[in-house]
Coordinates of C-alpha atoms in Angstrom, one line a residue:
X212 CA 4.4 -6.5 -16.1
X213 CA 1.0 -7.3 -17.9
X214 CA -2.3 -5.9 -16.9
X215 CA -5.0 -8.1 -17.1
X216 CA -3.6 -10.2 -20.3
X217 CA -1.8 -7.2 -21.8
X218 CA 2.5 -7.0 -21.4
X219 CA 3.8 -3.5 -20.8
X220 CA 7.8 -2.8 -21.0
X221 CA 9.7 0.3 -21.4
X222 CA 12.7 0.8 -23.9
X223 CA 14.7 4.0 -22.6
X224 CA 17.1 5.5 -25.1
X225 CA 20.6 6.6 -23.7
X226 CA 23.0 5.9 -26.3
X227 CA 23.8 9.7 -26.7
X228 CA 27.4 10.5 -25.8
X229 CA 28.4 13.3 -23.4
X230 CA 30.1 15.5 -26.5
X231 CA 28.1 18.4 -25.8
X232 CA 28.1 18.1 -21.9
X233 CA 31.9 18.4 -22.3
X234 CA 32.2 14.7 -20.5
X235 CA 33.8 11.5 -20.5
X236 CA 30.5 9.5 -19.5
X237 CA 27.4 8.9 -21.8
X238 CA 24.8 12.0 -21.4
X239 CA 22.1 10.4 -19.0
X240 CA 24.5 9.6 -16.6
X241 CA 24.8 13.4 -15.7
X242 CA 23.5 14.0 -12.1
X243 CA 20.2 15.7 -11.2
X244 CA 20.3 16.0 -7.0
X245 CA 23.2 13.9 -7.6
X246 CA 21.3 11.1 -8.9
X247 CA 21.7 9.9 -12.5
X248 CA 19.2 11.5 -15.0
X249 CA 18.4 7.9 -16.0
X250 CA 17.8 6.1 -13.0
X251 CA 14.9 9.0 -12.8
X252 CA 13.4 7.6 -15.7
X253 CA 14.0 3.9 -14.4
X254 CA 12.6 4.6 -11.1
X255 CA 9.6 6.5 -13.0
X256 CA 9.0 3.2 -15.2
X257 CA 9.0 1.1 -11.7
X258 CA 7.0 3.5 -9.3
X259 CA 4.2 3.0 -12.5
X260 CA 4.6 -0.9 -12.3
X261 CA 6.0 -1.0 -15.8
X262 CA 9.2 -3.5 -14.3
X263 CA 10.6 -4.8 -17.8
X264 CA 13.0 -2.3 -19.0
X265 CA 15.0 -2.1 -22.0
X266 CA 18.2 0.3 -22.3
X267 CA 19.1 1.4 -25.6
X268 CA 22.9 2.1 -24.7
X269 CA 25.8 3.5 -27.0
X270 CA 29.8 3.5 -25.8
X271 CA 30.5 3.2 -22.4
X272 CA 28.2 0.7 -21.4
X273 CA 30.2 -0.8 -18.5
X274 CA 29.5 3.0 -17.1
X275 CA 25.6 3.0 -17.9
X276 CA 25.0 -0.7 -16.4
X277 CA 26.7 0.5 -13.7
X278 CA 24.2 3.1 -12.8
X279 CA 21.1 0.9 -13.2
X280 CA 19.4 -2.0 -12.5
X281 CA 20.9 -4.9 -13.1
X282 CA 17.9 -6.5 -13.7
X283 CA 17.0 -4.3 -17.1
X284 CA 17.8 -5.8 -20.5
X285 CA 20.0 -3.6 -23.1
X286 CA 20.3 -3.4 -26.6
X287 CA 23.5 -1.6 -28.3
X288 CA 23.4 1.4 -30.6
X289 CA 26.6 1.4 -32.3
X290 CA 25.9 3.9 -34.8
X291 CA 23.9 6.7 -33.9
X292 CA 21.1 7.4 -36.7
X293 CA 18.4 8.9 -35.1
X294 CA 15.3 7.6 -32.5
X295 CA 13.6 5.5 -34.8
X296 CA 16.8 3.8 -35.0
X297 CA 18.0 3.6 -31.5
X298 CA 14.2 1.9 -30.9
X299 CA 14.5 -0.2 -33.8
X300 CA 18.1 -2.0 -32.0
X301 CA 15.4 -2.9 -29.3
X302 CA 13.5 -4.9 -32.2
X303 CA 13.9 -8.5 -30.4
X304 CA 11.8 -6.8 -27.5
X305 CA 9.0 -5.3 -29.7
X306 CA 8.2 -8.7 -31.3
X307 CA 6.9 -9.8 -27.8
X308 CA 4.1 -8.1 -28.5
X309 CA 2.2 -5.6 -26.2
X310 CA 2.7 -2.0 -25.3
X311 CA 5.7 -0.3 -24.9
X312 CA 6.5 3.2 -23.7
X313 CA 9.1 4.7 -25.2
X314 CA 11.3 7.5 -23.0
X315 CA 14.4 9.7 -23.4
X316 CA 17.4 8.8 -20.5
X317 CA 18.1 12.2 -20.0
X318 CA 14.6 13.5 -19.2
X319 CA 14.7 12.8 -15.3
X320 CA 11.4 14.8 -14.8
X321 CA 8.9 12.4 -16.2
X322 CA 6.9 10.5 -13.5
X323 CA 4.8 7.4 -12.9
X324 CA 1.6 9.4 -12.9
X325 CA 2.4 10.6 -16.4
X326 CA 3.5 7.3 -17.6
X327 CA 0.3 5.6 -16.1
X328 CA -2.2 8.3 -17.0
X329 CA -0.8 8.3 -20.6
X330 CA -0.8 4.5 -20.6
X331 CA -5.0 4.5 -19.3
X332 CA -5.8 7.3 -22.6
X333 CA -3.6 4.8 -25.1
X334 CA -5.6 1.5 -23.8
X335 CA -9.1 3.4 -24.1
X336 CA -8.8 5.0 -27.1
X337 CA -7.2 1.7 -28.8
X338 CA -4.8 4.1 -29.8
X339 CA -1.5 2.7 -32.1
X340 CA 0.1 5.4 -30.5
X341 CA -0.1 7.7 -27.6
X342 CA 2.2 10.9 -27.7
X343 CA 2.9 12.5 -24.3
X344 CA 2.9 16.6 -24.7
X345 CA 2.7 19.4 -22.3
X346 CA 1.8 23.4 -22.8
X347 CA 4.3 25.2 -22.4
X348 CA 4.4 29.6 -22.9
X349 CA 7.4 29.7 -24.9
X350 CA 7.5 26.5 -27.4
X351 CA 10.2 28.1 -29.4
X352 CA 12.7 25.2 -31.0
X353 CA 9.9 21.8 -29.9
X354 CA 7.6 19.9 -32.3
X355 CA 3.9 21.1 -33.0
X356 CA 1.1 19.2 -32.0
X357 CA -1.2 19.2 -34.4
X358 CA -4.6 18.0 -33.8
X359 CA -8.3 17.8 -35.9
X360 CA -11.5 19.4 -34.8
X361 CA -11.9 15.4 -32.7
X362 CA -8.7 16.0 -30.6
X363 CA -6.7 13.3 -32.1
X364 CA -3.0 14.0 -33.1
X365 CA -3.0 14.5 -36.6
X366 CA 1.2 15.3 -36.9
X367 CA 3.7 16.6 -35.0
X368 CA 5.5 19.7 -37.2
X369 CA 9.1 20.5 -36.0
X370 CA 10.3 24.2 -35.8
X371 CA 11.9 24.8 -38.9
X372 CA 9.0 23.4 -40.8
X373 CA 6.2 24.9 -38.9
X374 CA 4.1 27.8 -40.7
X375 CA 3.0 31.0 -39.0
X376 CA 0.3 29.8 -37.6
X377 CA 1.3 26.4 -36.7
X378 CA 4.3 28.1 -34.5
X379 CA 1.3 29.4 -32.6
X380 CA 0.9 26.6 -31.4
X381 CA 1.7 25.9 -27.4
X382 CA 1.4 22.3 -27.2
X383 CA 4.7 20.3 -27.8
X384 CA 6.2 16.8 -28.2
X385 CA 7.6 15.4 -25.1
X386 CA 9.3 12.7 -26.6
X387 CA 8.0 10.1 -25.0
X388 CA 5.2 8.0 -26.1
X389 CA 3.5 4.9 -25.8
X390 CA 3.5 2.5 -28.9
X391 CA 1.3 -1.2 -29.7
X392 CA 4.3 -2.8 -29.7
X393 CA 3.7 -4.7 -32.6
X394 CA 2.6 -1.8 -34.9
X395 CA 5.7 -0.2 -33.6
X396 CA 7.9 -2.8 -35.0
X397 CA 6.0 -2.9 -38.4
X398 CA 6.4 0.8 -38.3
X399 CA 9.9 1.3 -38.1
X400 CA 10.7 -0.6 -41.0
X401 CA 8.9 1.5 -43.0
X402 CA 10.5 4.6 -41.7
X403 CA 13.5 6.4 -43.7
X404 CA 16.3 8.3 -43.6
X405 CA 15.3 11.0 -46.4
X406 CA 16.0 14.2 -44.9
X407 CA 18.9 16.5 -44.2
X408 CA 20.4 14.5 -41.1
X409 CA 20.3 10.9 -42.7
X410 CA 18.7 9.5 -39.9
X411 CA 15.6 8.0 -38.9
X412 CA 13.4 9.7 -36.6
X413 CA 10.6 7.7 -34.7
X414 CA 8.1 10.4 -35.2
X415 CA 7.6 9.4 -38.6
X416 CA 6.6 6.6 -36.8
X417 CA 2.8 8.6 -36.2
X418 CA 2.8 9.4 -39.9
X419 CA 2.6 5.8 -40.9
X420 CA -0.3 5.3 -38.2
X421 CA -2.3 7.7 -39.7
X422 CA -1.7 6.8 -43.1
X423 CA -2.8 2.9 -42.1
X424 CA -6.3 4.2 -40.9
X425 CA -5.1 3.7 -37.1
X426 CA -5.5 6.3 -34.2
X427 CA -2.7 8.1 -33.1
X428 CA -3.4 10.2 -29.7
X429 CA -2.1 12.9 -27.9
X430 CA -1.7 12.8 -23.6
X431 CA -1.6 16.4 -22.4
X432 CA 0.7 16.1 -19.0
X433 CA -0.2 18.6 -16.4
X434 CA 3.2 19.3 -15.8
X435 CA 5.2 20.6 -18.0
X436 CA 8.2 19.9 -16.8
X437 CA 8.1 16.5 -17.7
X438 CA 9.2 17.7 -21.2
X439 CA 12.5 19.1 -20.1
X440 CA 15.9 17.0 -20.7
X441 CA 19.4 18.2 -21.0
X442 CA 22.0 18.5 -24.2
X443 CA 24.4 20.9 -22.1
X444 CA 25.7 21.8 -18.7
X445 CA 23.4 25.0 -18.3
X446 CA 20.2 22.8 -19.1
X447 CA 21.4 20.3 -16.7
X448 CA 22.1 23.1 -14.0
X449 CA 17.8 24.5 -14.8
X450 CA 17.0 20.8 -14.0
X451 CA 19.1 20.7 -11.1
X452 CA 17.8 23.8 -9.7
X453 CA 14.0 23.1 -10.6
X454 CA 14.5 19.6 -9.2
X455 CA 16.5 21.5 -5.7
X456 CA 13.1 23.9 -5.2
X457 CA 10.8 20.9 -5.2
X458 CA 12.8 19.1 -2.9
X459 CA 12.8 22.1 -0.7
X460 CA 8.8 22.9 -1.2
X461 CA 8.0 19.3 -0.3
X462 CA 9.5 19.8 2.5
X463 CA 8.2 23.1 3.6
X464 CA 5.0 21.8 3.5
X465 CA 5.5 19.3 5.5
X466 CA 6.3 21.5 7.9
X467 CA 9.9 21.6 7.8
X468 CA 11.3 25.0 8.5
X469 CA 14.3 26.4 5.8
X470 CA 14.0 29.7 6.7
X471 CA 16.7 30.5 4.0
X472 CA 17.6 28.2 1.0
X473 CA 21.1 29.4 0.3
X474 CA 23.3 26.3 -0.4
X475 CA 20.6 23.4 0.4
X476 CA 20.1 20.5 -1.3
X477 CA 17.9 17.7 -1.0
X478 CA 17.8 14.3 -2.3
X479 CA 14.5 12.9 -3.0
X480 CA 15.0 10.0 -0.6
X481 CA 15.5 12.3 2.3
X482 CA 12.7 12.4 5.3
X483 CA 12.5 15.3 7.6
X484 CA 10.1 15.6 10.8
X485 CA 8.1 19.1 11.4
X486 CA 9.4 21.7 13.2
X487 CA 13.3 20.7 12.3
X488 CA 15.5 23.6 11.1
X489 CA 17.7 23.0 8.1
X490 CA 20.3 26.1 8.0
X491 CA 22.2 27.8 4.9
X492 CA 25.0 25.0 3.3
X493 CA 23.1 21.9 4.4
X494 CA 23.1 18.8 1.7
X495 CA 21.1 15.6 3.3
X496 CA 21.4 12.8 0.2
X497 CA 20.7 9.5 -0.1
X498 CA 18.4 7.5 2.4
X499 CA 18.7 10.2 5.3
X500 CA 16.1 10.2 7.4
X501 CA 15.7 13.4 9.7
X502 CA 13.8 13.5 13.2
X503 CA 11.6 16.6 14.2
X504 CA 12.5 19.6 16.8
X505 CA 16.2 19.2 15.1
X506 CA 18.1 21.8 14.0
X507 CA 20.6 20.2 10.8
X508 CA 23.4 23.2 9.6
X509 CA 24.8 25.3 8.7
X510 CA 27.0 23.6 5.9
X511 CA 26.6 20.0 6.9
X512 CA 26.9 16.8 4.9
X513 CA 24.6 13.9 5.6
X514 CA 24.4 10.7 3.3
X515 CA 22.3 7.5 4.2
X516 CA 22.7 8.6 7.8
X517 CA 19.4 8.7 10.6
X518 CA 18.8 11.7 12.9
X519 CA 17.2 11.0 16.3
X520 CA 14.4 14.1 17.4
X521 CA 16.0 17.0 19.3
X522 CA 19.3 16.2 17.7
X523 CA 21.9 19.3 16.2
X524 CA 24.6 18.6 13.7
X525 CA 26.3 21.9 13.1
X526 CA 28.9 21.7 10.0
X527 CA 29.7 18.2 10.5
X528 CA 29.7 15.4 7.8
X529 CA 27.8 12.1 8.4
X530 CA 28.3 8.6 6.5
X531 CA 26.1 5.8 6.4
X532 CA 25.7 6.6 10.9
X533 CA 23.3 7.1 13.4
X534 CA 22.7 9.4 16.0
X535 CA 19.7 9.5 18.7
X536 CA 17.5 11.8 20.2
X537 CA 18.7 15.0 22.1
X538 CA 22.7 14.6 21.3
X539 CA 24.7 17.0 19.6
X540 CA 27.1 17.0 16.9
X541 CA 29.6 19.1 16.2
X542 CA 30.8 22.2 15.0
X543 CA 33.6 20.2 12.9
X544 CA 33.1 17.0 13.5
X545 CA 32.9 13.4 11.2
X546 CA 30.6 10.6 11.9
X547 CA 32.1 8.1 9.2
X548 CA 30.5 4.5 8.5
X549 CA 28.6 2.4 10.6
X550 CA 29.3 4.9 13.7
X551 CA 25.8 4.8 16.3
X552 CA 25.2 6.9 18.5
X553 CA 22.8 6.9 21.7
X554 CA 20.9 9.6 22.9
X555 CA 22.2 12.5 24.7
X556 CA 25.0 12.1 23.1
X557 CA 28.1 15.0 23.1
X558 CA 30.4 15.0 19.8
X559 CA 32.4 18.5 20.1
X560 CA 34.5 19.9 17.7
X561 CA 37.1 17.9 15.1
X562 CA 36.0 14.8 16.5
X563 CA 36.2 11.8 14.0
X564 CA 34.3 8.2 15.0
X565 CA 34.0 5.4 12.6
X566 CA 33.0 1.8 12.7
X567 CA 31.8 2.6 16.4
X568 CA 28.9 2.8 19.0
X569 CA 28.7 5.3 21.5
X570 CA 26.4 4.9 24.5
X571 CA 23.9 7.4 25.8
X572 CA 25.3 10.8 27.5
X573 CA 28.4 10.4 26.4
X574 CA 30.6 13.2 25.7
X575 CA 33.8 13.1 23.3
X576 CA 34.4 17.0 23.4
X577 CA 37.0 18.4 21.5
X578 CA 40.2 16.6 19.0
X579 CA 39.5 12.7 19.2
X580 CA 39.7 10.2 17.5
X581 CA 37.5 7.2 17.7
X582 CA 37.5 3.6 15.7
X583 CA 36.2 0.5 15.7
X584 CA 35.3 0.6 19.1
X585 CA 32.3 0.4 21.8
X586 CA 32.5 2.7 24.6
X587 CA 29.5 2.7 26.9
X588 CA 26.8 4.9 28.8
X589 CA 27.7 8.2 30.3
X590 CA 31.6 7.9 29.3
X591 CA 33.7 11.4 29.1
X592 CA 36.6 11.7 26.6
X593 CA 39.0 14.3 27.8
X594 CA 40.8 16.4 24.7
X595 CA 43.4 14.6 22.5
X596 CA 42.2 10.7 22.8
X597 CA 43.0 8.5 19.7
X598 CA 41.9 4.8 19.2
X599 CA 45.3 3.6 17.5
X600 CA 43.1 0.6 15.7
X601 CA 45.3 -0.5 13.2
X602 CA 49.0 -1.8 12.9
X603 CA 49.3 -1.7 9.6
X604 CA 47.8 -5.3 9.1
X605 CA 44.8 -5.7 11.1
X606 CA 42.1 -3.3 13.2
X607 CA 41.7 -4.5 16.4
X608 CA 38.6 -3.3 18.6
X609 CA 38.0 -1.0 22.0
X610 CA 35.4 -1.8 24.6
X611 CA 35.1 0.8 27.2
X612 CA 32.4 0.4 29.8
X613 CA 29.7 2.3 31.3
X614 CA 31.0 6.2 33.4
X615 CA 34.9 5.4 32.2
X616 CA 36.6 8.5 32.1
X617 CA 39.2 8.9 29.6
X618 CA 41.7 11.4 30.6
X619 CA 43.5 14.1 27.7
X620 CA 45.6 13.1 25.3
X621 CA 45.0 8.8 25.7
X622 CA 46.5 6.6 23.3
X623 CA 44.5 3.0 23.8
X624 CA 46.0 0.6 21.8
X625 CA 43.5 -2.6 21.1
X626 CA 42.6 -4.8 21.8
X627 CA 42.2 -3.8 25.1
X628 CA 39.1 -3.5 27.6
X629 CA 38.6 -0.3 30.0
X630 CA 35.6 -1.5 32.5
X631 CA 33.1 0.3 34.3
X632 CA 34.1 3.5 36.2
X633 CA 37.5 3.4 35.3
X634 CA 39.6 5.9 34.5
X635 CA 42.8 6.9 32.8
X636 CA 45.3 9.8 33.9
X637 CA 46.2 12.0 30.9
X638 CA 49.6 11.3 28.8
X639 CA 48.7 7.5 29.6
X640 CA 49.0 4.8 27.2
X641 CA 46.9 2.3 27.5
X642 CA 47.8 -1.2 26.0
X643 CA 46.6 -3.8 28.6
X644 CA 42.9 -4.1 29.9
X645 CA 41.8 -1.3 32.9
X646 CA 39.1 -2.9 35.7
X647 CA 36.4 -2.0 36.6
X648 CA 36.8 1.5 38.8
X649 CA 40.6 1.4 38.7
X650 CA 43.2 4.3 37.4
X651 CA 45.6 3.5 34.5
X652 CA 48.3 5.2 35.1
X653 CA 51.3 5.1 32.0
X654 CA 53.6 7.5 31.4
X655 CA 57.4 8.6 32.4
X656 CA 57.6 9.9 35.4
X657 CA 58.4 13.9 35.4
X658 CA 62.4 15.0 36.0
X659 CA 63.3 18.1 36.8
X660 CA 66.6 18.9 36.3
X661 CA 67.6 22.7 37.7
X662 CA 69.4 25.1 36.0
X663 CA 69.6 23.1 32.9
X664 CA 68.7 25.9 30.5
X665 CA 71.2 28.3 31.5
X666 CA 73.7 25.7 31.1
X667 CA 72.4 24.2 27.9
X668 CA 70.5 27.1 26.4
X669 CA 73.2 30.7 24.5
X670 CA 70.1 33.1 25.2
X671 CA 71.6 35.8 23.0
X672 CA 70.7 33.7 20.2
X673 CA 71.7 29.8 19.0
X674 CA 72.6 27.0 21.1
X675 CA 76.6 26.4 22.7

């Protein structure tokens, strides 16, 4: 992107491997709300308008495209010396020309404001570079912002090289910064590895401004937070759980009532209307959007699925469905992909539906199955009914039409067609269309043979 005549681009570094997260997959592909810690910062970079993006990747990198846009440019680290050198592997995109902001992949918490607010100091100040830092109460183990009497960043002093007073200090390096990308490129060139890692660090980077006579500035972040990444599982747990209560507060104040938090989760993607109830155990993910006056829980499942108003799902899973207003769902039931369901709707307990649309005031009970199939307005499902819509090659489909009544323990085997007001006896099944108002009837007719178990049956124990 360029504002006015000026490009801006990101390079994100996530060539760290997932040694000390105990994992088979690069680092920033660790889940926060079960989303990976570097989409965060990729969604960041395009929620601030900043759309050309440059991965720094390491091993693995079928993985790490995987979980991002395709549309980003990456730029292999095969050996892993440090962040001055991960940047410097993005060299081809510094020579462009413009500013760049550099970001860690496993620092999900940093935000377009922060990346926009930072970029407006950096442009005014005609800064080289433009650190982002936060306050923080207990700055034990970050880098030191140093600063002169001006407020311009003078260094940045790690831990073990920090003096008494210097360790004082409450403002800290974020890590991410924004560069001239052109300095930047001169910069790390200069840079080296003289120090007890061997690698290159790109903080030296601000060193080299200030000993060229250029600025070098410091962006205070109002939260804190932004500063936070993850090297470990417990780290990745305090971002999960800081990233679970805002999710939750958002909600609350937006009128949402979660009258006890135990087990809820949260995605960022999820809406909610006021005056809905979320219960203990509840996890709504993805693009779920929730109506209001509903009541969602305890322990239910929802993913990419839409909530009509006035609707209950009570320990139930849903998958990429739909349900309208006033129906209710479960306890126990399974609303798997591309199932819709009108309003008014009845799904009782261990009820599966899949690939199907349900018209209003329907009622499937209790232990159904239902697949691929559309059943009409004001239907009833007695207990037991399955949908048998696959042979083993092909799915075939159900229509059922407006009031048919379904009688217990139904096998319909599709394609077939059950019309308006008809009905079904239970045992029957059905594998040839039903019309409109009629009664298929299709099972063995009942024997009764007398006597048979005293003549069959040795009721001191066995059989003859």
């Amino acid at each position: 992107m360029t504002t006015g005549d000026r490009r801006r681009f990101a390079v994100i570094l996530a060539a760290g491997d997932g040694k000390r997260m105990k994992s088979d997959r690069p680092k920033v592909l660790c889940e926060v709300l079960f989303k990976p810690m570097i989409r965060w910062v990729e969604d960041a970079c395009r929620a601030a308008g900043v759309e050309e993006i440059c991965i720094v990747e390491g091993d693995q990198s079928e993985l790490l495209r995987q979980a991002v846009s395709p549309a980003c440019t990456f730029y292999r680290q095969a050996q892993r010396r440090g962040t001055g050198h991960a940047v410097r592997m993005a060299a081809e995109a510094l020579a462009g020309g413009g500013d760049v902001v550099v970001l860690n992949g496993d620092s999900p918490f940093i935000d377009a404001q922060t990346i926009n607010a930072a970029y407006r100091q950096h442009r005014e100040e005609q800064n080289a570079v433009t650190v982002v830092t936060a306050h923080i109460a207990a700055p034990f183990g970050y880098g030191r912002i140093l600063r002169d009497s001006a407020g311009a960043v003078t260094g940045i002093v790690e831990e073990k090289d920090a003096d008494t007073e210097q360790k004082r200090i409450t403002e800290i390096n974020s890590g991410a910064y924004w560069f001239d990308a052109v300095f930047l490129a001169g910069a790390l060139e200069r840079i080296t590895a003289n120090n007890a890692q061997g690698e290159y660090y790109l903080t030296d980077v601000l060193g080299i401004a200030l000993t060229d006579g250029l600025r070098a500035g410091g962006y205070t972040a109002p939260d804190s937070n932004v500063t936070l990444g993850a090297n470990d599982r417990r780290a990745l747990k305090t971002l999960n759980e800081i990233a679970r209560q805002r999710e939750i507060d958002r909600h609350l104040d937006e009128g949402v009532d979660i009258p006890c938090d135990d087990g809820v989760v949260i995605g960022k993607g999820v809406t909610i209307g006021h005056d809905t109830l979320i219960l203990p155990g509840t996890i709504l993910l993805g693009n779920t959007k929730i109506g209001a006056h509903c009541v969602i829980g305890p322990n239910s499942y929802l993913v990419d699925s839409t909530v009509g108003n006035g609707t209950r799902v009570n320990a139930s899973y849903m998958t990429n469905a739909f349900v309208g207003e006033n129906s209710t769902i479960g306890p126990f039931a399974q609303m798997r992909p591309n199932t819709s369901l009108g309003n008014g709707v009845k799904i009782g307990d261990f009820v599966e539906i899949k690939n199907s649309t349900i018209g209003d005031k329907t009622s499937v009970a209790h232990l159904t199955y239902i697949g691929d199939s559309d059943v009409g307005s004001q239907c009833n499902f007695g207990c037991g009914v399955v949908t048998a819509n696959y042979d083993g090659c092909h799915k075939y489909r159900t229509v059922i039409g407006d009031r048919a009544f379904i009688g217990c323990n139904t096998n319909i085997i599709p394609p077939v067609q059950i019309g308006e007001g008809a009905y079904t006896a239970a045992g029957t099944t059905v594998d040839e269309d039903v019309p409109a108002g009629a009664l298929a009837i299709g099972r063995v007719r009942q024997q009764v043979r007398e006597e048979w178990a005293a003549k069959n049956i040795n009721f001191k124990g066995g059989k003859k």
